[in-house]
mmCIF file of C-alpha atoms in Angstrom:
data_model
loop_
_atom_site.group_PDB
_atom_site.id
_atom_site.type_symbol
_atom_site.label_atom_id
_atom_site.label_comp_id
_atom_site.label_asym_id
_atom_site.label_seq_id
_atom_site.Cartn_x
_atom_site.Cartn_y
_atom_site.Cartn_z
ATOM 1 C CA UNK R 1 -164.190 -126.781 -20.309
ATOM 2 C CA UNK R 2 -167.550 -127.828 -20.696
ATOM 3 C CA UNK R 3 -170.752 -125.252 -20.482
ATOM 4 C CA UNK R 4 -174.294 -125.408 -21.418
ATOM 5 C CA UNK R 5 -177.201 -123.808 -21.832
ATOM 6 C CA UNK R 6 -180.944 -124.912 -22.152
ATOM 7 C CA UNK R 7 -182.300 -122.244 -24.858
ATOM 8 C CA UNK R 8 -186.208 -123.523 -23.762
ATOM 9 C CA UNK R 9 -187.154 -126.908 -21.919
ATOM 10 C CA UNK R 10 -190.912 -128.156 -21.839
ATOM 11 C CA UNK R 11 -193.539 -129.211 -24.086
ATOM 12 C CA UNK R 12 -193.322 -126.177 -26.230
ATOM 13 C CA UNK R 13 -190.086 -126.959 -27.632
ATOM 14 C CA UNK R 14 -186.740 -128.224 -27.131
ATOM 15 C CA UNK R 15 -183.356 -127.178 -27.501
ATOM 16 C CA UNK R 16 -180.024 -127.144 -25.356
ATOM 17 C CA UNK R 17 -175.881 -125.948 -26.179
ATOM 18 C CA UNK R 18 -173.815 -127.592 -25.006
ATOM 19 C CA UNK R 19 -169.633 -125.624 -25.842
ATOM 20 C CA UNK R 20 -166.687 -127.299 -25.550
ATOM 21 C CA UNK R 21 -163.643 -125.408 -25.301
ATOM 22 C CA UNK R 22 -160.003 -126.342 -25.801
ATOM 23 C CA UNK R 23 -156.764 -124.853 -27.565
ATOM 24 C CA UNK R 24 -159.036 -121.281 -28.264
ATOM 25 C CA UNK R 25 -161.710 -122.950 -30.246
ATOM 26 C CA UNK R 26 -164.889 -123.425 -28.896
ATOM 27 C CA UNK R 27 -166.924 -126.246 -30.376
ATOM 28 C CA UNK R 28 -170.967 -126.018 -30.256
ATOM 29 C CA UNK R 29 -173.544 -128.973 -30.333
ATOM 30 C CA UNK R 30 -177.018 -128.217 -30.292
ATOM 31 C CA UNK R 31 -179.079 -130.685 -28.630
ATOM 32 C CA UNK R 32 -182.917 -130.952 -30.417
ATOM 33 C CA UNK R 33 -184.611 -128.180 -32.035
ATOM 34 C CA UNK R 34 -188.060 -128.053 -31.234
ATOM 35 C CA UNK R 35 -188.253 -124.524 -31.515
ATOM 36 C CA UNK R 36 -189.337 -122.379 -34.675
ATOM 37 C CA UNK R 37 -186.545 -121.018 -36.617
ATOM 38 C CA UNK R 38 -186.940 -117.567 -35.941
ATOM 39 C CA UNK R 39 -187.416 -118.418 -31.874
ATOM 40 C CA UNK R 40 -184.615 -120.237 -32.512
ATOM 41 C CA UNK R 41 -182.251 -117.296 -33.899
ATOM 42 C CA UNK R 42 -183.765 -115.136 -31.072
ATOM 43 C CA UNK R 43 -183.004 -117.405 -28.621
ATOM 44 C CA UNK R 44 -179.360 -118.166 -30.016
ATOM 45 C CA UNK R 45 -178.983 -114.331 -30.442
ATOM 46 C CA UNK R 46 -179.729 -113.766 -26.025
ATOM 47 C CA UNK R 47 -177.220 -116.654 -25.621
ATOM 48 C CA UNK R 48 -174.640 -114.406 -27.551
ATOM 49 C CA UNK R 49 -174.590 -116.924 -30.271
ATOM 50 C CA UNK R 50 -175.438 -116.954 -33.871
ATOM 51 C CA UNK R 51 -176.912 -119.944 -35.768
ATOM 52 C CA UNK R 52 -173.599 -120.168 -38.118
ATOM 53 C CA UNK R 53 -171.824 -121.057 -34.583
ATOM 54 C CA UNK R 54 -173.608 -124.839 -34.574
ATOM 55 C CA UNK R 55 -171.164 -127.463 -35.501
ATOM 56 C CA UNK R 56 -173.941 -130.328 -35.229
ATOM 57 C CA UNK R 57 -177.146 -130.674 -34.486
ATOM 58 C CA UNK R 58 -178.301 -134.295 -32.402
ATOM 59 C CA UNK R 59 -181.859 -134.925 -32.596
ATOM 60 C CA UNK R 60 -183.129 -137.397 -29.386
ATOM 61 C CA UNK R 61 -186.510 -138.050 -30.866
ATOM 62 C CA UNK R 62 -189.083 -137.478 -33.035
ATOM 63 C CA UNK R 63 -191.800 -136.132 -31.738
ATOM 64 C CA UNK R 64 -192.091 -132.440 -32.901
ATOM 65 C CA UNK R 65 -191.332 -130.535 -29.950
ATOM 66 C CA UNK R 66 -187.564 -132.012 -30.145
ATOM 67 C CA UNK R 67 -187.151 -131.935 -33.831
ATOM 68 C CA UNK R 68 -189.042 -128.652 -34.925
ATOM 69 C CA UNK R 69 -187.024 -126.550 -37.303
ATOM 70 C CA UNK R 70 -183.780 -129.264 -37.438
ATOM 71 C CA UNK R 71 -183.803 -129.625 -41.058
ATOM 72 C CA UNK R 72 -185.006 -126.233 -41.764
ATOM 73 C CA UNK R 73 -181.623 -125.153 -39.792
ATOM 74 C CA UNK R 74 -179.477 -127.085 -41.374
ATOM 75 C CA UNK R 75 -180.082 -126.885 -44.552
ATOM 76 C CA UNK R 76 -179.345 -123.409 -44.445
ATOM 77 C CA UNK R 77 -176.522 -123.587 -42.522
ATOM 78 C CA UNK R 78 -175.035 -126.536 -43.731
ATOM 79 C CA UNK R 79 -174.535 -128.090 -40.451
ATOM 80 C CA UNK R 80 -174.603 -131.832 -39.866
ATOM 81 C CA UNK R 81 -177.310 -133.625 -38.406
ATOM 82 C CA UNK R 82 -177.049 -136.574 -36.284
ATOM 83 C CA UNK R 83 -180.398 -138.806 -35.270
ATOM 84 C CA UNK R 84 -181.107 -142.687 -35.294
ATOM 85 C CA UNK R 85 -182.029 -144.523 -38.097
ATOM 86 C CA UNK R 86 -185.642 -144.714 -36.024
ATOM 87 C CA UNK R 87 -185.964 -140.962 -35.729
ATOM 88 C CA UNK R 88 -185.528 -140.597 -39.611
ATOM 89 C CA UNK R 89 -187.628 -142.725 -40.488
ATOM 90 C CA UNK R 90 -190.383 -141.407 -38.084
ATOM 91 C CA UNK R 91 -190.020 -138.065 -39.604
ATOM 92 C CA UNK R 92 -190.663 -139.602 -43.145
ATOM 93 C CA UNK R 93 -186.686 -139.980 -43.913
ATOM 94 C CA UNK R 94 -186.404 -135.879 -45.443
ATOM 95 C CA UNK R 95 -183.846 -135.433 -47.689
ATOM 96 C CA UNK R 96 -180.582 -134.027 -45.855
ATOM 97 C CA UNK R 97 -178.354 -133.360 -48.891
ATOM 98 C CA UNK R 98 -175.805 -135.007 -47.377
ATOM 99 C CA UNK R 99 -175.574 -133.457 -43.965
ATOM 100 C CA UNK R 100 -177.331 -136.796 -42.431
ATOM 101 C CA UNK R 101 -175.760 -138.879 -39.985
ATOM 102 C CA UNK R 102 -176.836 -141.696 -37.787
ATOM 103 C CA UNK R 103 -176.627 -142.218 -34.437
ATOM 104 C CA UNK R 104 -176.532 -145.511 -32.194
ATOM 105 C CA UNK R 105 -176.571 -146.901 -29.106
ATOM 106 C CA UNK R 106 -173.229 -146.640 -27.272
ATOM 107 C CA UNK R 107 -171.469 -145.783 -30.616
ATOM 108 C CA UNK R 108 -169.589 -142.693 -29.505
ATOM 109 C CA UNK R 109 -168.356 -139.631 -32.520
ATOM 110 C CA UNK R 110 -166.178 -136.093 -32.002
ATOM 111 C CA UNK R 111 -167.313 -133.237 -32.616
ATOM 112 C CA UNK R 112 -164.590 -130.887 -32.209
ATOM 113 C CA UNK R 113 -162.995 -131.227 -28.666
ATOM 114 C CA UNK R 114 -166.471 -132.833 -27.684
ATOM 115 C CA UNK R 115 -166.931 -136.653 -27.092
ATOM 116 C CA UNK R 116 -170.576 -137.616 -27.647
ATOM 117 C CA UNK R 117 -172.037 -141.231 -26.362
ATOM 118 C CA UNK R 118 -175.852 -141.899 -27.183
ATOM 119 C CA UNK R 119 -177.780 -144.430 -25.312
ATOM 120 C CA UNK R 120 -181.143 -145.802 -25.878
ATOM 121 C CA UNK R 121 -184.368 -144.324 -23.562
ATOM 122 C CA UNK R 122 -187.692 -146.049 -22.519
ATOM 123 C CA UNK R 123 -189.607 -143.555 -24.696
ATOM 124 C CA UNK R 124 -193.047 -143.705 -26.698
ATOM 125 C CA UNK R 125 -191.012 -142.653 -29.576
ATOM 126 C CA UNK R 126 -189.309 -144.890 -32.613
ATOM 127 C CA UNK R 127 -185.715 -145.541 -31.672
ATOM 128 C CA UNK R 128 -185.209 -142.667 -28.628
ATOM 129 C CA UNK R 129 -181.646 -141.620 -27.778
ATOM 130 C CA UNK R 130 -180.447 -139.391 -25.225
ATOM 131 C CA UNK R 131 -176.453 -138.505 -24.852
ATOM 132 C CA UNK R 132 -173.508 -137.758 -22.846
ATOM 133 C CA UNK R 133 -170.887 -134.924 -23.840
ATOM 134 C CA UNK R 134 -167.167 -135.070 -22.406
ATOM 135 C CA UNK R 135 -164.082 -133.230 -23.322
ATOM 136 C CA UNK R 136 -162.077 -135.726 -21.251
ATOM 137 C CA UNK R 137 -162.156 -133.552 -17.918
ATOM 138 C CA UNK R 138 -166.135 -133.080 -17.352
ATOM 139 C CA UNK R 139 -169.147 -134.420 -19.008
ATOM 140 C CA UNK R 140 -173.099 -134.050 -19.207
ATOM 141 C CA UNK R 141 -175.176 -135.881 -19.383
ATOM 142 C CA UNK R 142 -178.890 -135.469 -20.627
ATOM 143 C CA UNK R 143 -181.789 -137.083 -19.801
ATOM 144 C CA UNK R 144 -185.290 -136.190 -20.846
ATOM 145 C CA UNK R 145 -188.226 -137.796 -22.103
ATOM 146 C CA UNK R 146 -188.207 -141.313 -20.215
ATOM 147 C CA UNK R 147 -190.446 -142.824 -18.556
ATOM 148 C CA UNK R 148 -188.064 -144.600 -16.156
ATOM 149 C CA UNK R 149 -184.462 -145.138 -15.700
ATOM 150 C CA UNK R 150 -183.456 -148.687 -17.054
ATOM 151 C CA UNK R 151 -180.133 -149.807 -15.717
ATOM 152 C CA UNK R 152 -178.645 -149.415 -19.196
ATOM 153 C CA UNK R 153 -179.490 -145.677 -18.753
ATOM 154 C CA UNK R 154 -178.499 -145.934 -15.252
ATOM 155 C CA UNK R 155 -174.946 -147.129 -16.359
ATOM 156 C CA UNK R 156 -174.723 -144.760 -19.045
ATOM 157 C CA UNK R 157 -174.888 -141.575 -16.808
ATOM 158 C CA UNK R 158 -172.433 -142.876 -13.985
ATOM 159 C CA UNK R 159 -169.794 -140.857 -13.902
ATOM 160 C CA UNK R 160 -171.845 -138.023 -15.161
ATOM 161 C CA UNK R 161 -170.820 -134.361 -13.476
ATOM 162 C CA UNK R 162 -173.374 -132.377 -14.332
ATOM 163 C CA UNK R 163 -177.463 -133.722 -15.286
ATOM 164 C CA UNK R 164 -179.863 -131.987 -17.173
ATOM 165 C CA UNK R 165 -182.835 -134.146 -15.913
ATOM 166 C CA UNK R 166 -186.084 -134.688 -16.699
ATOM 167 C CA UNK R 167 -188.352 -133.636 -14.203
ATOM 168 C CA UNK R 168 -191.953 -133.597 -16.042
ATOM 169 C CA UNK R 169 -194.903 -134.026 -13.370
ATOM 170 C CA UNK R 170 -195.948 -134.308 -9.925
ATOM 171 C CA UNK R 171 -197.958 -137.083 -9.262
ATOM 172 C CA UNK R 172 -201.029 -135.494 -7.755
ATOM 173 C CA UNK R 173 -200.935 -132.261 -10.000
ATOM 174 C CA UNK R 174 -201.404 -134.764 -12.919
ATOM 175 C CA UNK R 175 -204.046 -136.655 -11.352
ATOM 176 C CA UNK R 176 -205.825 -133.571 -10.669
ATOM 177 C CA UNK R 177 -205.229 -132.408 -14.260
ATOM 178 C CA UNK R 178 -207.778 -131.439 -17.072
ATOM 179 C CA UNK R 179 -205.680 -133.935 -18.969
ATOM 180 C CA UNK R 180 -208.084 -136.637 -20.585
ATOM 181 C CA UNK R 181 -207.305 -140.408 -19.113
ATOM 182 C CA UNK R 182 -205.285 -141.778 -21.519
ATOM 183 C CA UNK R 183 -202.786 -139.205 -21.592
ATOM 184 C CA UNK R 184 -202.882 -139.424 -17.887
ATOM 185 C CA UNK R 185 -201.635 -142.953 -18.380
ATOM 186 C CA UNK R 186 -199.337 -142.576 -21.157
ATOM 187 C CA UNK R 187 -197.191 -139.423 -19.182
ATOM 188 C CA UNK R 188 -197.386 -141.858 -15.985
ATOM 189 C CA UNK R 189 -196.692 -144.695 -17.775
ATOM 190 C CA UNK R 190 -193.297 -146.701 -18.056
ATOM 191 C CA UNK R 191 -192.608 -145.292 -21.731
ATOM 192 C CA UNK R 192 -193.923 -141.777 -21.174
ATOM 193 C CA UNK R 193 -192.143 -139.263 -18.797
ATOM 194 C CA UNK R 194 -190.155 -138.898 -15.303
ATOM 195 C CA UNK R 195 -192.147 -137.955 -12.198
ATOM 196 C CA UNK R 196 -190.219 -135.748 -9.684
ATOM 197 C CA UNK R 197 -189.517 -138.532 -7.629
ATOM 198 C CA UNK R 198 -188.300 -140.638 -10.228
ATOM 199 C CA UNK R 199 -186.196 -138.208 -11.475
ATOM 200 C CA UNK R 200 -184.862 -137.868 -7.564
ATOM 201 C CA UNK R 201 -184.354 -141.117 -7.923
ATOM 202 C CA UNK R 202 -181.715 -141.481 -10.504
ATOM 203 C CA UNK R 203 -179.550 -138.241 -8.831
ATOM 204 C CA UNK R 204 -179.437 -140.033 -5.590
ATOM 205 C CA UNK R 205 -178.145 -143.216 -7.331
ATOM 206 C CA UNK R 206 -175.693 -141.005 -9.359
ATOM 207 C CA UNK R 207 -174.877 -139.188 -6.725
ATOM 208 C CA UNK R 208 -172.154 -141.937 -5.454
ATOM 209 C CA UNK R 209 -170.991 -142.278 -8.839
ATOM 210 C CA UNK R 210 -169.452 -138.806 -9.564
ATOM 211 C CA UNK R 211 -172.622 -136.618 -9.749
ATOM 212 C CA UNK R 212 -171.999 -133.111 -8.805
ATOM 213 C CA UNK R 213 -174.806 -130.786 -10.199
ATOM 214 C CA UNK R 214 -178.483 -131.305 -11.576
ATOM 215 C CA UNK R 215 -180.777 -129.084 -13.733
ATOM 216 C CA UNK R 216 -184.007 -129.629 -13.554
ATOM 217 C CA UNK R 217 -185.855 -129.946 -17.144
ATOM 218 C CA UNK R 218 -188.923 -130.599 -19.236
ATOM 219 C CA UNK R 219 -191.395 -129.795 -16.546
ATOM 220 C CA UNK R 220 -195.201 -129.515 -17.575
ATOM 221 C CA UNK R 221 -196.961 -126.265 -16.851
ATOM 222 C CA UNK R 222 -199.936 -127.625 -16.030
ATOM 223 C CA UNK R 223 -198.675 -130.450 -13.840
ATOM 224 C CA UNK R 224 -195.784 -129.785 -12.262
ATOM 225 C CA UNK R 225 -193.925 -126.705 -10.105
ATOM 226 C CA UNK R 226 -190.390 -125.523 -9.990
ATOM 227 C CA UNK R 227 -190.451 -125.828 -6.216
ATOM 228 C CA UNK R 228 -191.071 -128.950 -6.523
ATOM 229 C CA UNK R 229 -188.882 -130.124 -8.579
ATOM 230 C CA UNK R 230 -186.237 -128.464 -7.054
ATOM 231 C CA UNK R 231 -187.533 -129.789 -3.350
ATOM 232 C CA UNK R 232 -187.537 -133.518 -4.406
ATOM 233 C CA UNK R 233 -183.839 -133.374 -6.143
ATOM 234 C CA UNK R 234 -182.428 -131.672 -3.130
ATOM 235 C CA UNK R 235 -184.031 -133.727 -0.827
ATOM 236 C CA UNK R 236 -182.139 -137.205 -2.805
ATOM 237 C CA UNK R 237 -178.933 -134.952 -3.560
ATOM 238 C CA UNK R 238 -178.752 -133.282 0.526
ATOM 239 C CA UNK R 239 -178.601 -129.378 -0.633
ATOM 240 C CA UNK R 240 -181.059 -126.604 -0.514
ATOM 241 C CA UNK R 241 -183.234 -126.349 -3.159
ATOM 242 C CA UNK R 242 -181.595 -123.316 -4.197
ATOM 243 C CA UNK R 243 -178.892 -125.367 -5.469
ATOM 244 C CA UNK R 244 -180.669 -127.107 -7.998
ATOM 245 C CA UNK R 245 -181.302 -125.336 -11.435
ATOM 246 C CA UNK R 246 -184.376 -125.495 -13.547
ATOM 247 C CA UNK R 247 -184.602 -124.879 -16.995
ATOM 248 C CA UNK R 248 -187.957 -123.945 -17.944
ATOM 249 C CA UNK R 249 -190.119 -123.236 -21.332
ATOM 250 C CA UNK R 250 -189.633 -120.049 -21.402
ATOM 251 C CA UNK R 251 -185.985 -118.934 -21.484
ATOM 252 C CA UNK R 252 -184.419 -122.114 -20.474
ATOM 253 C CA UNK R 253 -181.336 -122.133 -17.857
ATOM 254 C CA UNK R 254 -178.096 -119.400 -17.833
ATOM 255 C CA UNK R 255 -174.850 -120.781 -19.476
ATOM 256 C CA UNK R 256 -173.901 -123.323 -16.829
ATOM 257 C CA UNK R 257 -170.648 -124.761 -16.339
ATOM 258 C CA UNK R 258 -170.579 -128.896 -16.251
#
């Protein structure tokens, strides 16, 4: 069995479980750490986890709301850390004392009873990955900070049960923004972030392929609403907008089964 849970989703920081469990063992990846390390314990500690739990850590990007406190946390808890050769050497290539380990497109590692498969993003970021986790029954995929879905990305989530999907802005709410021009452009822009309908997009052309449930993720505050997040997926997926999850900034998502 396969369960998640977002522990904070937005520009403020970054950070997602994802549990595997087979044969009594439970197995725990933690997606990005954009958070502090003390929000970090907190937020581990309301999930009814502990740091020492974390197995591995996979880092999908540099830019500091994703990788926050990973080397901080690892270090001290000796856990592995897997990124892409681009990531590392965005961050300045820190020493990991061995606990480093690279990641690459569609070059798929174990972590326990968990099967993980990184693909390559459109991202403004050095060599962006996001990932898929399966135990063989179920798998997740995630997909955040994009700023479209190529058909590599496309091909990677088919068969994908469960999404955790980038939903960042509305279109008007960012065009109405207090955000200065060129940001405008670079969260609009092809290599920047997923618009609600974008985002609606790729469910309804997962949907046929094996898609089953969809979290809403990485909204903006400023430009963007649950409700309509959760309209425009429902609309492309035919449910009530009940039925589609967000995780937001704050306290992320519940654990969630994939």
């Amino acid at each position: 069995m396969i369960r998640f849970k977002s522990l904070g989703s937005g520009s403020t920081g970054n950070a997602t479980v994802v549990q595997a469990s087979s044969g009594g063992r439970a197995t725990h990846l933690l997606i990005d750490c954009g958070l502090g390390i003390r929000q970090l314990d907190k937020r581990l500690a309301m999930a009814g986890m502990l740091a020492e739990q974390i197995d591995a850590i996979f880092i999908t990007h540099e830019h500091f709301d994703h990788v926050g406190c990973a080397r901080q946390l690892a270090l001290r808890e000796r856990i592995p850390v897997w990124m892409s050769h681009g990531t590392w050497s965005a961050i300045g290539q820190p020493d990991f004392e061995g606990l480093l380990r690279i990641a690459c497109d569609e070059v798929d590692f174990e972590i326990g009873g968990l099967q993980v498969l990184p693909f390559t993003v459109p991202h403004d970021a050095r060599e962006p990955l996001q990932l898929t986790c399966g135990d063989g029954q179920r798998r997740l995929g995630v997909a955040t900070d994009m700023g479209h879905a190529s058909s590599h990305v496309l091909e990677q989530l088919a068969g994908c049960d469960t999404l955790l999907l980038e939903c960042n802005h509305d279109p008007d709410l960012l065009a109405a923004s207090t955000y200065p021009p060129f940001l405008k452009r670079r969260v609009a822009g092809a290599y920047g972030h997923l618009a609600n309908g974008a985002a609606a997009a790729i469910a309804a052309a997962l949907q046929p392929r094996g898609l089953k449930q969809v979290v809403a993720a990485h909204l903006s505050e400023q430009n963007n609403r649950p409700a309509l997040a959760r309209e425009a997926l429902a609309a492309a997926l035919g449910c009530a907008p009940a039925d589609i999850g967000v995780a937001d900034a704050g306290t992320g998502c519940d654990w969630l089964t994939a």
